[in-house]
PDB file of C-alpha atoms in Angstrom:
ATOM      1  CA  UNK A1475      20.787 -10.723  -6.728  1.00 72.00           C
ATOM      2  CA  UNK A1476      21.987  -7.309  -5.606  1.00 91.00           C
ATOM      3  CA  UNK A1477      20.956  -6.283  -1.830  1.00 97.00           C
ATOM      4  CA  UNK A1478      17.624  -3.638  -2.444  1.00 98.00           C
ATOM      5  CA  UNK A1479      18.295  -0.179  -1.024  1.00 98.00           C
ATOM      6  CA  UNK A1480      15.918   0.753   1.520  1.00 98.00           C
ATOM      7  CA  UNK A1481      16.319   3.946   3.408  1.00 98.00           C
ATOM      8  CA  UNK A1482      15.086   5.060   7.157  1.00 98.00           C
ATOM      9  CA  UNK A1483      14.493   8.142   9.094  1.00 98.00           C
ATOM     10  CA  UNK A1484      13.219   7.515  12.330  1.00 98.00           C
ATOM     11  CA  UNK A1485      11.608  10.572  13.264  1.00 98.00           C
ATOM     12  CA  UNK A1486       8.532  11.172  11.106  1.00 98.00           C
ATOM     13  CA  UNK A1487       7.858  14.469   9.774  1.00 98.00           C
ATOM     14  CA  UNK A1488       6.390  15.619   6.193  1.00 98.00           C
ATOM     15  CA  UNK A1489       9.782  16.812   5.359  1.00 98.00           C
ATOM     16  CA  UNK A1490      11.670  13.584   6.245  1.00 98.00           C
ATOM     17  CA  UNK A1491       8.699  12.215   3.893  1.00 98.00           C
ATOM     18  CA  UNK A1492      11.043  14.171   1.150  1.00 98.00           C
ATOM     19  CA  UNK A1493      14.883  13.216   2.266  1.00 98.00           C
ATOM     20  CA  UNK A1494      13.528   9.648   2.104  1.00 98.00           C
ATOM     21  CA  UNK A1495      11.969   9.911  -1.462  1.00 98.00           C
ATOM     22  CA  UNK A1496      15.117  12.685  -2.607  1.00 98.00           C
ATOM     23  CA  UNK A1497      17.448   9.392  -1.092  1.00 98.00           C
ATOM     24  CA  UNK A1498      15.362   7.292  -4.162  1.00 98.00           C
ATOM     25  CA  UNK A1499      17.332   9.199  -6.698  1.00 96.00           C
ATOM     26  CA  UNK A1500      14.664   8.773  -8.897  1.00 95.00           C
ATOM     27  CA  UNK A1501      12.852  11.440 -10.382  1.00 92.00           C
ATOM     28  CA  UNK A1502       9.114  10.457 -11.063  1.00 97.00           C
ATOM     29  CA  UNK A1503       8.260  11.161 -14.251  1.00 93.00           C
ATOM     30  CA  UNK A1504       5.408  13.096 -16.389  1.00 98.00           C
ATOM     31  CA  UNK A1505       1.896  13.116 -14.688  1.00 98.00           C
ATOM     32  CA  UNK A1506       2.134  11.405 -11.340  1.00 98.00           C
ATOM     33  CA  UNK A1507      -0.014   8.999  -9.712  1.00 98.00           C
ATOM     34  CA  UNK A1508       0.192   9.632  -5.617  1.00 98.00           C
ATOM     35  CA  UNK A1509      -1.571   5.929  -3.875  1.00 98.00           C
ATOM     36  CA  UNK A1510      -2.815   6.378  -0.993  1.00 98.00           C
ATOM     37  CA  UNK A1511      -5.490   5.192   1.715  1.00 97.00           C
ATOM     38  CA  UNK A1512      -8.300   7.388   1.955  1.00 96.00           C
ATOM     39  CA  UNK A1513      -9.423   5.875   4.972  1.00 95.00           C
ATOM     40  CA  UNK A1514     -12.505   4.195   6.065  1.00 95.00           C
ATOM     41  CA  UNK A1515     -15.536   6.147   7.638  1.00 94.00           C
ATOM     42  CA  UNK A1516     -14.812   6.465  11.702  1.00 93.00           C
ATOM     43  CA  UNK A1517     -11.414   4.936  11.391  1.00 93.00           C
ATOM     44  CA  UNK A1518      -8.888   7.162  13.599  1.00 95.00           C
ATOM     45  CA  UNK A1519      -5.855   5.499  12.320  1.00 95.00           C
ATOM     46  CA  UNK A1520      -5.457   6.724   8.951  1.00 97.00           C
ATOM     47  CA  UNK A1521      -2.445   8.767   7.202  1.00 97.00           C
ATOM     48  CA  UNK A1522      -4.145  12.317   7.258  1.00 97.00           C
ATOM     49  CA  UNK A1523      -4.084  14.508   3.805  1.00 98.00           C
ATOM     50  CA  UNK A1524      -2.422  17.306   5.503  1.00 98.00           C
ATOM     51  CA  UNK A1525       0.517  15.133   6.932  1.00 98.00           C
ATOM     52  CA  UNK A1526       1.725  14.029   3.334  1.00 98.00           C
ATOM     53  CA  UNK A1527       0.734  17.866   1.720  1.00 98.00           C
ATOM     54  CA  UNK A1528       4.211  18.659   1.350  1.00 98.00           C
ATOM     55  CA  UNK A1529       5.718  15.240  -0.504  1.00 98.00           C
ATOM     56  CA  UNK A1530       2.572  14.984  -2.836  1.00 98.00           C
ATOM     57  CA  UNK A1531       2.917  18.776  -3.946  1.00 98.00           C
ATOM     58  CA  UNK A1532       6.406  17.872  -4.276  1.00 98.00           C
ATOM     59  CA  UNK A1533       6.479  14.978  -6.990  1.00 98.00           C
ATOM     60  CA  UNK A1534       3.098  17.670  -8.642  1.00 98.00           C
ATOM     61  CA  UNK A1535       1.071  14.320  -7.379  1.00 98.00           C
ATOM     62  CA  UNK A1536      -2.879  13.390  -8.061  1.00 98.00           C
ATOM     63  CA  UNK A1537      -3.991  11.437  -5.234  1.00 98.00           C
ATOM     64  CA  UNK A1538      -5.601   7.659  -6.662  1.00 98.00           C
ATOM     65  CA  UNK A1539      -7.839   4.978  -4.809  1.00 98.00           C
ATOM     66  CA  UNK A1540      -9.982   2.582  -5.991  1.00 98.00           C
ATOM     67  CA  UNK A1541     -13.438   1.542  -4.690  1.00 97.00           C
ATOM     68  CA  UNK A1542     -13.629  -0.952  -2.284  1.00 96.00           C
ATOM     69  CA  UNK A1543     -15.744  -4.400  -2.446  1.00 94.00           C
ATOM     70  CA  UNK A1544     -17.525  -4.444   1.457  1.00 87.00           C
ATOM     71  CA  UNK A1545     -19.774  -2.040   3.140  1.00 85.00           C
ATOM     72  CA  UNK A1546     -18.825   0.921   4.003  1.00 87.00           C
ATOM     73  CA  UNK A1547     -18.486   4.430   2.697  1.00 91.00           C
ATOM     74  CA  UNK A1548     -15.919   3.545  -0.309  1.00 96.00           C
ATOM     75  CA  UNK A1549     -17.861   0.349  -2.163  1.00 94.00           C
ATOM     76  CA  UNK A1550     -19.424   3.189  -4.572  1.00 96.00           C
ATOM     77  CA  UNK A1551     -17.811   5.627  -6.554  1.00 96.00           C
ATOM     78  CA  UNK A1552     -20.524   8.318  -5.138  1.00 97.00           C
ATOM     79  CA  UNK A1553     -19.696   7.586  -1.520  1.00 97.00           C
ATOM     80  CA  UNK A1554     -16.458   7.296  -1.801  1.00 98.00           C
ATOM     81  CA  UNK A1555     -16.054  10.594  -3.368  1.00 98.00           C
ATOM     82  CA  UNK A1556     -18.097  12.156  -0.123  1.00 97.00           C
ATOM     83  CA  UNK A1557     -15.546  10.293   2.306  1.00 97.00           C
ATOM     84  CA  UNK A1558     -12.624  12.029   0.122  1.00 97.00           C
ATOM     85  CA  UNK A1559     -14.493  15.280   0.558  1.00 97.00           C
ATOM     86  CA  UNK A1560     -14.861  14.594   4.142  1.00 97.00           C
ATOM     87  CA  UNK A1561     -11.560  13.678   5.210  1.00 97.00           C
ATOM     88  CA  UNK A1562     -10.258  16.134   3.214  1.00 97.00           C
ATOM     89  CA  UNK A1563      -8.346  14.952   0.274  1.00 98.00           C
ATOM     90  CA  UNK A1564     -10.358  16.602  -1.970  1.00 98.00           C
ATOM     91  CA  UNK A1565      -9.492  19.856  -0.449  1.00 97.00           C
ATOM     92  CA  UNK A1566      -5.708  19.738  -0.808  1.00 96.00           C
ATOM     93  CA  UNK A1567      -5.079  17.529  -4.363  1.00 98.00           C
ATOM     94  CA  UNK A1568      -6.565  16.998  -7.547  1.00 98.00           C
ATOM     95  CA  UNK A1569      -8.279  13.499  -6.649  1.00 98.00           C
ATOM     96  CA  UNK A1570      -9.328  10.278  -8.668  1.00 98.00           C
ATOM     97  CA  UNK A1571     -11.178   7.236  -8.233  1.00 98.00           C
ATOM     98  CA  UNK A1572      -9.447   5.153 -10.936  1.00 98.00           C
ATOM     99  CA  UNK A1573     -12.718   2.419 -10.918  1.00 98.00           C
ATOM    100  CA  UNK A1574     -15.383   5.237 -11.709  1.00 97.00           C
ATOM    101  CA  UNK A1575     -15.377   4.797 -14.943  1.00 97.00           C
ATOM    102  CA  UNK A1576     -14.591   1.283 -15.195  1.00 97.00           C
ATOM    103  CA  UNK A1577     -11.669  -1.035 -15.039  1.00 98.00           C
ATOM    104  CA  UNK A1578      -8.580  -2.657 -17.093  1.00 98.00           C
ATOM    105  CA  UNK A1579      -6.470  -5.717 -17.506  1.00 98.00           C
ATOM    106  CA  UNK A1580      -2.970  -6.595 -16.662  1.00 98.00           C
ATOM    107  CA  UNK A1581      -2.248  -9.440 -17.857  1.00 98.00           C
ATOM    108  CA  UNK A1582       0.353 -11.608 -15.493  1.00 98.00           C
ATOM    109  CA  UNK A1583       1.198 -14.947 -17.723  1.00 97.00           C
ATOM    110  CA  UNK A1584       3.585 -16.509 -14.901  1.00 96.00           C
ATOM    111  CA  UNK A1585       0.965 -15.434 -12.528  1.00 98.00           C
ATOM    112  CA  UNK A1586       1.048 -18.094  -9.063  1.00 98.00           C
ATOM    113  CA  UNK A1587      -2.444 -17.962  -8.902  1.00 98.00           C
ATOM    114  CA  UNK A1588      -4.525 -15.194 -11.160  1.00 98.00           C
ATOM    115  CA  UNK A1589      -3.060 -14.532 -14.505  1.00 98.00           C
ATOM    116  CA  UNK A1590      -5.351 -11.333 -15.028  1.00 98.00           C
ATOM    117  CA  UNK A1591      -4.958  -8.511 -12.482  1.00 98.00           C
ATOM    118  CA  UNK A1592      -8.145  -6.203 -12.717  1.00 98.00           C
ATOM    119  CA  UNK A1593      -7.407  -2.494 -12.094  1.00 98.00           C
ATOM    120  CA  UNK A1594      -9.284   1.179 -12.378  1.00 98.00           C
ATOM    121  CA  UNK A1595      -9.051   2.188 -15.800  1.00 98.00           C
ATOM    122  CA  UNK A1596      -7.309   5.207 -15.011  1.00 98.00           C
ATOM    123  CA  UNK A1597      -4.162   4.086 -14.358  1.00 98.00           C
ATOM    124  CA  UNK A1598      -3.258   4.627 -18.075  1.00 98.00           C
ATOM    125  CA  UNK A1599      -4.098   8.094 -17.266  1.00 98.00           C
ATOM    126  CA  UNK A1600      -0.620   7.927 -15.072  1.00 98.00           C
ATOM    127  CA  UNK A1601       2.864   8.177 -16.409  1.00 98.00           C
ATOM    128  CA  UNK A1602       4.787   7.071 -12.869  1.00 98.00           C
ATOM    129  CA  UNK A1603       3.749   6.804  -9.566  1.00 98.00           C
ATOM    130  CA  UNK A1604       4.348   7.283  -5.677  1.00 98.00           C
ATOM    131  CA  UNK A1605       2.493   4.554  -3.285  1.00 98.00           C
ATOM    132  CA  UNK A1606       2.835   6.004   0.194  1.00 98.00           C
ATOM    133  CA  UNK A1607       1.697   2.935   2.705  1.00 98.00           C
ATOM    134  CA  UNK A1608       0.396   3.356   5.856  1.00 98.00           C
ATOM    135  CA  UNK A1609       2.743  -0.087   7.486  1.00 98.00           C
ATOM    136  CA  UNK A1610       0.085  -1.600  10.267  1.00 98.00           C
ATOM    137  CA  UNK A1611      -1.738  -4.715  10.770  1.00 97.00           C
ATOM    138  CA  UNK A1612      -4.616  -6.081   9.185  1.00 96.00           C
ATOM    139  CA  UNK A1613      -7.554  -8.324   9.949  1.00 95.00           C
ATOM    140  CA  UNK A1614      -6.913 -10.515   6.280  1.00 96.00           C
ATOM    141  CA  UNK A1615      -3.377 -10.162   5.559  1.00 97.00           C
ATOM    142  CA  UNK A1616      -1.706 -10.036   8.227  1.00 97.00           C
ATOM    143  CA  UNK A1617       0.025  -6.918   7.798  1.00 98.00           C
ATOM    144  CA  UNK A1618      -0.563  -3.952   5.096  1.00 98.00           C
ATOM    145  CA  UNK A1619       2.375  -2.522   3.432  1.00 98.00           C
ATOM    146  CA  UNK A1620       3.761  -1.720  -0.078  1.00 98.00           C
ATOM    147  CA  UNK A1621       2.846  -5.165  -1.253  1.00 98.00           C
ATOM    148  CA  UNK A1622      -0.833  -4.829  -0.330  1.00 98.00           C
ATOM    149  CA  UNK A1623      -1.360  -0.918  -1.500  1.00 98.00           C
ATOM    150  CA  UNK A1624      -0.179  -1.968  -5.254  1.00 98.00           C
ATOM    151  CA  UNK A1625      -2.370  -5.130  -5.514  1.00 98.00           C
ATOM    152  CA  UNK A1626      -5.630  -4.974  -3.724  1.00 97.00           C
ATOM    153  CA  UNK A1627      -5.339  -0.895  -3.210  1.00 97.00           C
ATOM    154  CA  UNK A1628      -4.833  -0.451  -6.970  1.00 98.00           C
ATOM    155  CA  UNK A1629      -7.720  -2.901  -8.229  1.00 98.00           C
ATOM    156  CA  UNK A1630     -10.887  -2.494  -9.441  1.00 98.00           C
ATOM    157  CA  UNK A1631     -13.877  -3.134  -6.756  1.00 97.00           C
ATOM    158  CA  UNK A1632     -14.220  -6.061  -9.223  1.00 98.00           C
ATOM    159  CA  UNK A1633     -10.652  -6.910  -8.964  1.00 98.00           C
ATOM    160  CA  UNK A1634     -10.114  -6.799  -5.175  1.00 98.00           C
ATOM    161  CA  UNK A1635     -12.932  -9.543  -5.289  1.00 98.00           C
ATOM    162  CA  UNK A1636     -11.208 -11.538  -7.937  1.00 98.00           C
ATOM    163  CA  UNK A1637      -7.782 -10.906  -5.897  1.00 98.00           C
ATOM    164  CA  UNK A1638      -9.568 -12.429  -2.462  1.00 98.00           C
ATOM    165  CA  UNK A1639     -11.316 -14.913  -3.928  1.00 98.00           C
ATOM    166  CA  UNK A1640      -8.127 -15.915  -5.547  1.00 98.00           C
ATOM    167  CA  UNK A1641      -9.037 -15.508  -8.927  1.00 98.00           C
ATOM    168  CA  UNK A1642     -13.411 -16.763  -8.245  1.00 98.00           C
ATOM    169  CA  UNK A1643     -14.655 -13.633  -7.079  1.00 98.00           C
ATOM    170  CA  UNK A1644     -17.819 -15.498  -5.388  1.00 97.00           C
ATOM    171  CA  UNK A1645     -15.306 -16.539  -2.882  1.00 98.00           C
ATOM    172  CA  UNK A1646     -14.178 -13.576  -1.618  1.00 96.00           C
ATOM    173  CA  UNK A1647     -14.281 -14.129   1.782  1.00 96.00           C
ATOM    174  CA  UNK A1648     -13.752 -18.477   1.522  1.00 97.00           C
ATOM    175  CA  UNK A1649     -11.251 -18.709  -0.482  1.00 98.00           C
ATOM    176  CA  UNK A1650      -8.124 -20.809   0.721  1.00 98.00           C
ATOM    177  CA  UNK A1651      -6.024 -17.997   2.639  1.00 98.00           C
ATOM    178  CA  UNK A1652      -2.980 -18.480   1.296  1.00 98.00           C
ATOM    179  CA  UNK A1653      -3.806 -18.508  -2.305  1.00 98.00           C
ATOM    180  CA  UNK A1654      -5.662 -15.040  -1.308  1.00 98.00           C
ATOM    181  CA  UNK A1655      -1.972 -14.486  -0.436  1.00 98.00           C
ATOM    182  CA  UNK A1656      -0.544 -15.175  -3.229  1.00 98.00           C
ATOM    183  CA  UNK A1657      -2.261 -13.884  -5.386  1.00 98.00           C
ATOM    184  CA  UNK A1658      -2.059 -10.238  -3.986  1.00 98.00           C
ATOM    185  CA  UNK A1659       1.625 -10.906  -5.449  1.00 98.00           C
ATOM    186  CA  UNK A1660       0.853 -12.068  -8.148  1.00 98.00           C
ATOM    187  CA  UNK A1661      -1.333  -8.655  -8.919  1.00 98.00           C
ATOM    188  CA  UNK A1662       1.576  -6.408  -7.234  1.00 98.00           C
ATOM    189  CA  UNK A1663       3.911  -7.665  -9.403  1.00 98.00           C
ATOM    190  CA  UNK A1664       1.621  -6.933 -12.580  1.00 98.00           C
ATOM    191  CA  UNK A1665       1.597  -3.199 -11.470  1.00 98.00           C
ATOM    192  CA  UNK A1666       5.171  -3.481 -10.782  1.00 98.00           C
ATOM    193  CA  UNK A1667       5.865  -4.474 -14.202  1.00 98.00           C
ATOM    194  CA  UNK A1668       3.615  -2.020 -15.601  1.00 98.00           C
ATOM    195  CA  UNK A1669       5.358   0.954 -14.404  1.00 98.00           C
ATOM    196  CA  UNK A1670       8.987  -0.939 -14.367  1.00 96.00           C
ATOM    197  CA  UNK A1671      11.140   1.777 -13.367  1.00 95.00           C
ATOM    198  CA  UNK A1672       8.813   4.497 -12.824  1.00 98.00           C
ATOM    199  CA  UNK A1673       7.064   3.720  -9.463  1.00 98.00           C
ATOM    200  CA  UNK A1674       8.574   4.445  -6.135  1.00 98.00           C
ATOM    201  CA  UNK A1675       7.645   2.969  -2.585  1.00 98.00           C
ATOM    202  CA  UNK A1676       7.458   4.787   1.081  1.00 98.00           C
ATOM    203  CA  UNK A1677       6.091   2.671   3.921  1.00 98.00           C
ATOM    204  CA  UNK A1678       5.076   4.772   7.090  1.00 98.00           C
ATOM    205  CA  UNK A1679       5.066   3.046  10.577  1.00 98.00           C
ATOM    206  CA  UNK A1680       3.081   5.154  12.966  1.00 98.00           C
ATOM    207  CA  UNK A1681      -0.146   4.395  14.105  1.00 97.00           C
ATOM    208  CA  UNK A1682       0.275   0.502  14.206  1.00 98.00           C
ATOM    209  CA  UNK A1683      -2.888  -1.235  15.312  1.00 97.00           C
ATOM    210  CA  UNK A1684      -3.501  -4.460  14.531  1.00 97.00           C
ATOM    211  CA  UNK A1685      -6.196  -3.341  12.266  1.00 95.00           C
ATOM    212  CA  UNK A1686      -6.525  -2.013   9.052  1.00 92.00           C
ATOM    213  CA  UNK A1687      -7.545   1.595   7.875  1.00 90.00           C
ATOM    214  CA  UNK A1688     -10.103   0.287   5.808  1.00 91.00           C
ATOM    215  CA  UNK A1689     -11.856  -0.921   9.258  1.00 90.00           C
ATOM    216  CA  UNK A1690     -14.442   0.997  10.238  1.00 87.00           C
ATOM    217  CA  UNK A1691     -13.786   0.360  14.003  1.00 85.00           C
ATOM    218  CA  UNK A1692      -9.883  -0.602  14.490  1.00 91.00           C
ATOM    219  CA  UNK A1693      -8.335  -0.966  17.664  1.00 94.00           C
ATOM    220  CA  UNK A1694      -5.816   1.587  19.085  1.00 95.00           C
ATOM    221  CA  UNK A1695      -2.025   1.559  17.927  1.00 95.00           C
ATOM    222  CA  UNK A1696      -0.135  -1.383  20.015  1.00 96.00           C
ATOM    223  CA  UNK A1697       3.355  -0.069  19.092  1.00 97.00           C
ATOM    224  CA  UNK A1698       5.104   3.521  19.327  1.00 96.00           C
ATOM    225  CA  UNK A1699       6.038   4.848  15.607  1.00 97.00           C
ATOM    226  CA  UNK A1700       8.883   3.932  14.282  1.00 98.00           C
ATOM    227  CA  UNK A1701       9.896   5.913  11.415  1.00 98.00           C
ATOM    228  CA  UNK A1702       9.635   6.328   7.285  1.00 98.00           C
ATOM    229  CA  UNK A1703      11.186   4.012   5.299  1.00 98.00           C
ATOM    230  CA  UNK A1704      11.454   4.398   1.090  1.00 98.00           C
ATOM    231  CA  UNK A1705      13.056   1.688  -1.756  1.00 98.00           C
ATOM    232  CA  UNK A1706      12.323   1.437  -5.039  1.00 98.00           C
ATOM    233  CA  UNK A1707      11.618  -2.102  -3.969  1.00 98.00           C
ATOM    234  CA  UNK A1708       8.448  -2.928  -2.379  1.00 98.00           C
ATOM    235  CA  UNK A1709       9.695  -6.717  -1.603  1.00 98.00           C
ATOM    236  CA  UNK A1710      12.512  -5.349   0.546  1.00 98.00           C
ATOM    237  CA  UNK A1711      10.557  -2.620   1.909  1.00 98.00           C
ATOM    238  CA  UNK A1712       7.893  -4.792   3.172  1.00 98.00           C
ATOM    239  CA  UNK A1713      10.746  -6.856   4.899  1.00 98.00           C
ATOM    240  CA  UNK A1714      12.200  -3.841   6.156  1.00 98.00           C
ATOM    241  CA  UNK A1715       9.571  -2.978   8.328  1.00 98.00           C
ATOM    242  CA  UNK A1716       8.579  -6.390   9.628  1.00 98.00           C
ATOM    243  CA  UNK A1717      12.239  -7.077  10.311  1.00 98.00           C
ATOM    244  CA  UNK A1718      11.811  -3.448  12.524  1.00 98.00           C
ATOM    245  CA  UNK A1719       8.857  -4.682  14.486  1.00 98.00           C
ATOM    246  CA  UNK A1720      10.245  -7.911  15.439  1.00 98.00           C
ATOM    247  CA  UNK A1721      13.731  -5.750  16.609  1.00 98.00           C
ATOM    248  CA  UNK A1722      11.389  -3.161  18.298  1.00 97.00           C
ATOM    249  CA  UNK A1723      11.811  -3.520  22.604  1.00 96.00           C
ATOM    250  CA  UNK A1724       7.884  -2.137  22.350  1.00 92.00           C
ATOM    251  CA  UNK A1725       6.138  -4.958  24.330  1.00 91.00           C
ATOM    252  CA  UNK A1726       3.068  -3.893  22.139  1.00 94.00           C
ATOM    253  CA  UNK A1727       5.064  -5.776  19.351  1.00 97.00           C
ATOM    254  CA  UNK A1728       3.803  -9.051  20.709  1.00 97.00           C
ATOM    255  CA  UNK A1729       0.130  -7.970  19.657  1.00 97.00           C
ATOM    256  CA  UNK A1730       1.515  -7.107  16.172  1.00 98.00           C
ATOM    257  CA  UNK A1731       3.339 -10.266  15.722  1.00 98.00           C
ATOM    258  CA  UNK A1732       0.265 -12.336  16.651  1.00 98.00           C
ATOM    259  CA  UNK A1733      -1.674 -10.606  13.977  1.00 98.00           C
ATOM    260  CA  UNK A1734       1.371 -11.043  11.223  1.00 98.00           C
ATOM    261  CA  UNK A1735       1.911 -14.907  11.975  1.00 98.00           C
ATOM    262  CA  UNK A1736      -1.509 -16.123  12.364  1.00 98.00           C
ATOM    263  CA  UNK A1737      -2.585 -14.858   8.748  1.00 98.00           C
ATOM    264  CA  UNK A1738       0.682 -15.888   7.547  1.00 98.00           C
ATOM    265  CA  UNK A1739       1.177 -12.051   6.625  1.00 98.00           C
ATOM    266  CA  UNK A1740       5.293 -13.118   5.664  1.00 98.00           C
ATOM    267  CA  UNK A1741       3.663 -15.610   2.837  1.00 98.00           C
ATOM    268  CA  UNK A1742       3.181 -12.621   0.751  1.00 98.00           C
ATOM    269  CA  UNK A1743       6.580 -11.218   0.669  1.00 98.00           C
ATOM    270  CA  UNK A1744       7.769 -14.817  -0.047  1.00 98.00           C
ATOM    271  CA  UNK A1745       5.631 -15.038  -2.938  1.00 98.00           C
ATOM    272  CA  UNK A1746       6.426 -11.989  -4.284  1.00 98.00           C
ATOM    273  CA  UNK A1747      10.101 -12.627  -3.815  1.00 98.00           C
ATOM    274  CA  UNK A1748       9.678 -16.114  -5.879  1.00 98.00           C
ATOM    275  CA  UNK A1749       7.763 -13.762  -9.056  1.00 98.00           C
ATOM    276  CA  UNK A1750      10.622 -11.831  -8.632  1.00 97.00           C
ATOM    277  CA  UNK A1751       8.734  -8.244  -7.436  1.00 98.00           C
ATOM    278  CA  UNK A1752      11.792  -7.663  -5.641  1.00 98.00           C
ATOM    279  CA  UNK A1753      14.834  -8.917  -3.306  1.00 98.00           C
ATOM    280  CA  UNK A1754      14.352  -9.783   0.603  1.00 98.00           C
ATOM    281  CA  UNK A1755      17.888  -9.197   0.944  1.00 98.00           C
ATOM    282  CA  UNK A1756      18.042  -5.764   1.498  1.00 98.00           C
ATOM    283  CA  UNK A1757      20.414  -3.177   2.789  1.00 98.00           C
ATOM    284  CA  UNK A1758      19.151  -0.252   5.600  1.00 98.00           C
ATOM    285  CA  UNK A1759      20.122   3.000   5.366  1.00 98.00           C
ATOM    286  CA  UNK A1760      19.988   5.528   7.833  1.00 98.00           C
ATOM    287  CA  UNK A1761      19.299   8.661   6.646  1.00 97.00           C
ATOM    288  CA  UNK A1762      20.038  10.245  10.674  1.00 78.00           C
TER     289      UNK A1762
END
């Protein structure tokens, strides 16, 4: 297989956010989903709406999410539509919970673990779209990244049950961890495959805590930014950016590495790799 472009800038600004995706040569095409993380309640670690104006005006993007399936301000459609109004999405971009009206399936036949991926119904509302991660840690998966925004980001409330309980909902917080790993491939490579060429990938790494965005209380970044990265392959992306945290000379990395290895965060790009998402052989290209 062919080395995956991915391309770096490491000073992050909202207009590096558009060298990086202009470096895609890929122009996304008719009415354009924008994924992103709206951010839980009180978390301070989020990608702000203001930061990422200029690249989501600049594909003509409408910002998606999906609702979540824990407590907090995002597990209903009505709540979650008060947290967009309060941190502001609302006020810059046309926004849209893709779960409040219900959900769809993708169907993924050679599936590792889940053959059905269940996702907002809106997505067939979208023509192509842009998933701008927030890279960082994260209490389940190890890390969060490309991988993680396409499978659990893009399903259903339903779905990210089904997803964590590897494919029995009921067990959404028992399941065995690495089939909860494996089958967040399997449902990024359904979305993958549903948008083939017409979906694009830009992993941020600033603000690294350990934590998630979607915790309400996360702990402070451990690691000093380290710059934008973009592919059209979320495999290689993902690999990108661990591969940059284990280089980094931060001695915060340490804290970040901890959190990767002991959820077996890499298990995910290796299963993706094997349902052939993408390539972990990837070339870097800086853009500086």
């Amino acid at each position: 297989m062919e080395k995956s472009k991915v391309y770096f800038i490491k000073e992050v600004t909202d207009y590096n956010l558009i060298r990086v995706y202009d470096a895609l040569n890929t122009k996304l095409k008719g009415r354009v989903a924008v994924k992103v993380h709206s951010g839980e309640e009180g978390n301070q670690n989020y990608l702000r709406p203001e930061f990422l104006k200029k690249i989501i005006d600049y594909v003509d993007g409408s910002v998606v999410e999906c609702n979540t399936a824990y407590e907090g301000m995002r597990n209903t459609t009505e709540k979650h539509w008060k947290l967009m109004e309060q941190h502001g999405w609302t006020k810059h971009y046309k926004v849209d919970i893709m779960d409040e009206e219900g959900q769809m399936e993708l169907n993924i036949p050679n599936g590792k673990v889940i053959k059905k991926n269940y996702v907002g119904n809106h997505l067939q509302n979208y023509d192509s779209m842009l998933v701008i991660s927030h890279f960082k840690g994260h209490p389940m998966g190890g890390y969060g990244g490309a991988l993680k925004n396409i499978s659990i980001g893009i399903a259903s409330s339903y779905g990210k049950a089904y997803i964590h309980g590897a494919g029995e909902p009921e067990k959404i917080w028992t399941a065995e961890h690495d089939l909860f790993l494996e089958s967040m491939a399997d449902a990024a490579k359904s979305v993958k495959e549903y948008f083939k060429d017409n979906i694009l990938f830009i992993n941020i790494m600033v603000n690294m805590s350990v934590d998630c965005d979607c915790c309400k209380v996360a702990e402070d970044p451990c690691i000093k930014d380290i710059g934008i990265l973009a592919s059209t392959d979320p495999v290689a992306l993902d690999k990108a950016c661990i591969d940059l945290v284990y280089a980094s000379n931060e001695p915060g990395k340490d804290h970040l590495i901890e959190r990767i290895e002991s959820r077996n965060g890499i298990h995910t790009i290796d299963a993706a790799y094997d349902l052939n998402v993408g390539n972990k052989d990837y070339e870097l290209i800086n853009l500086e």
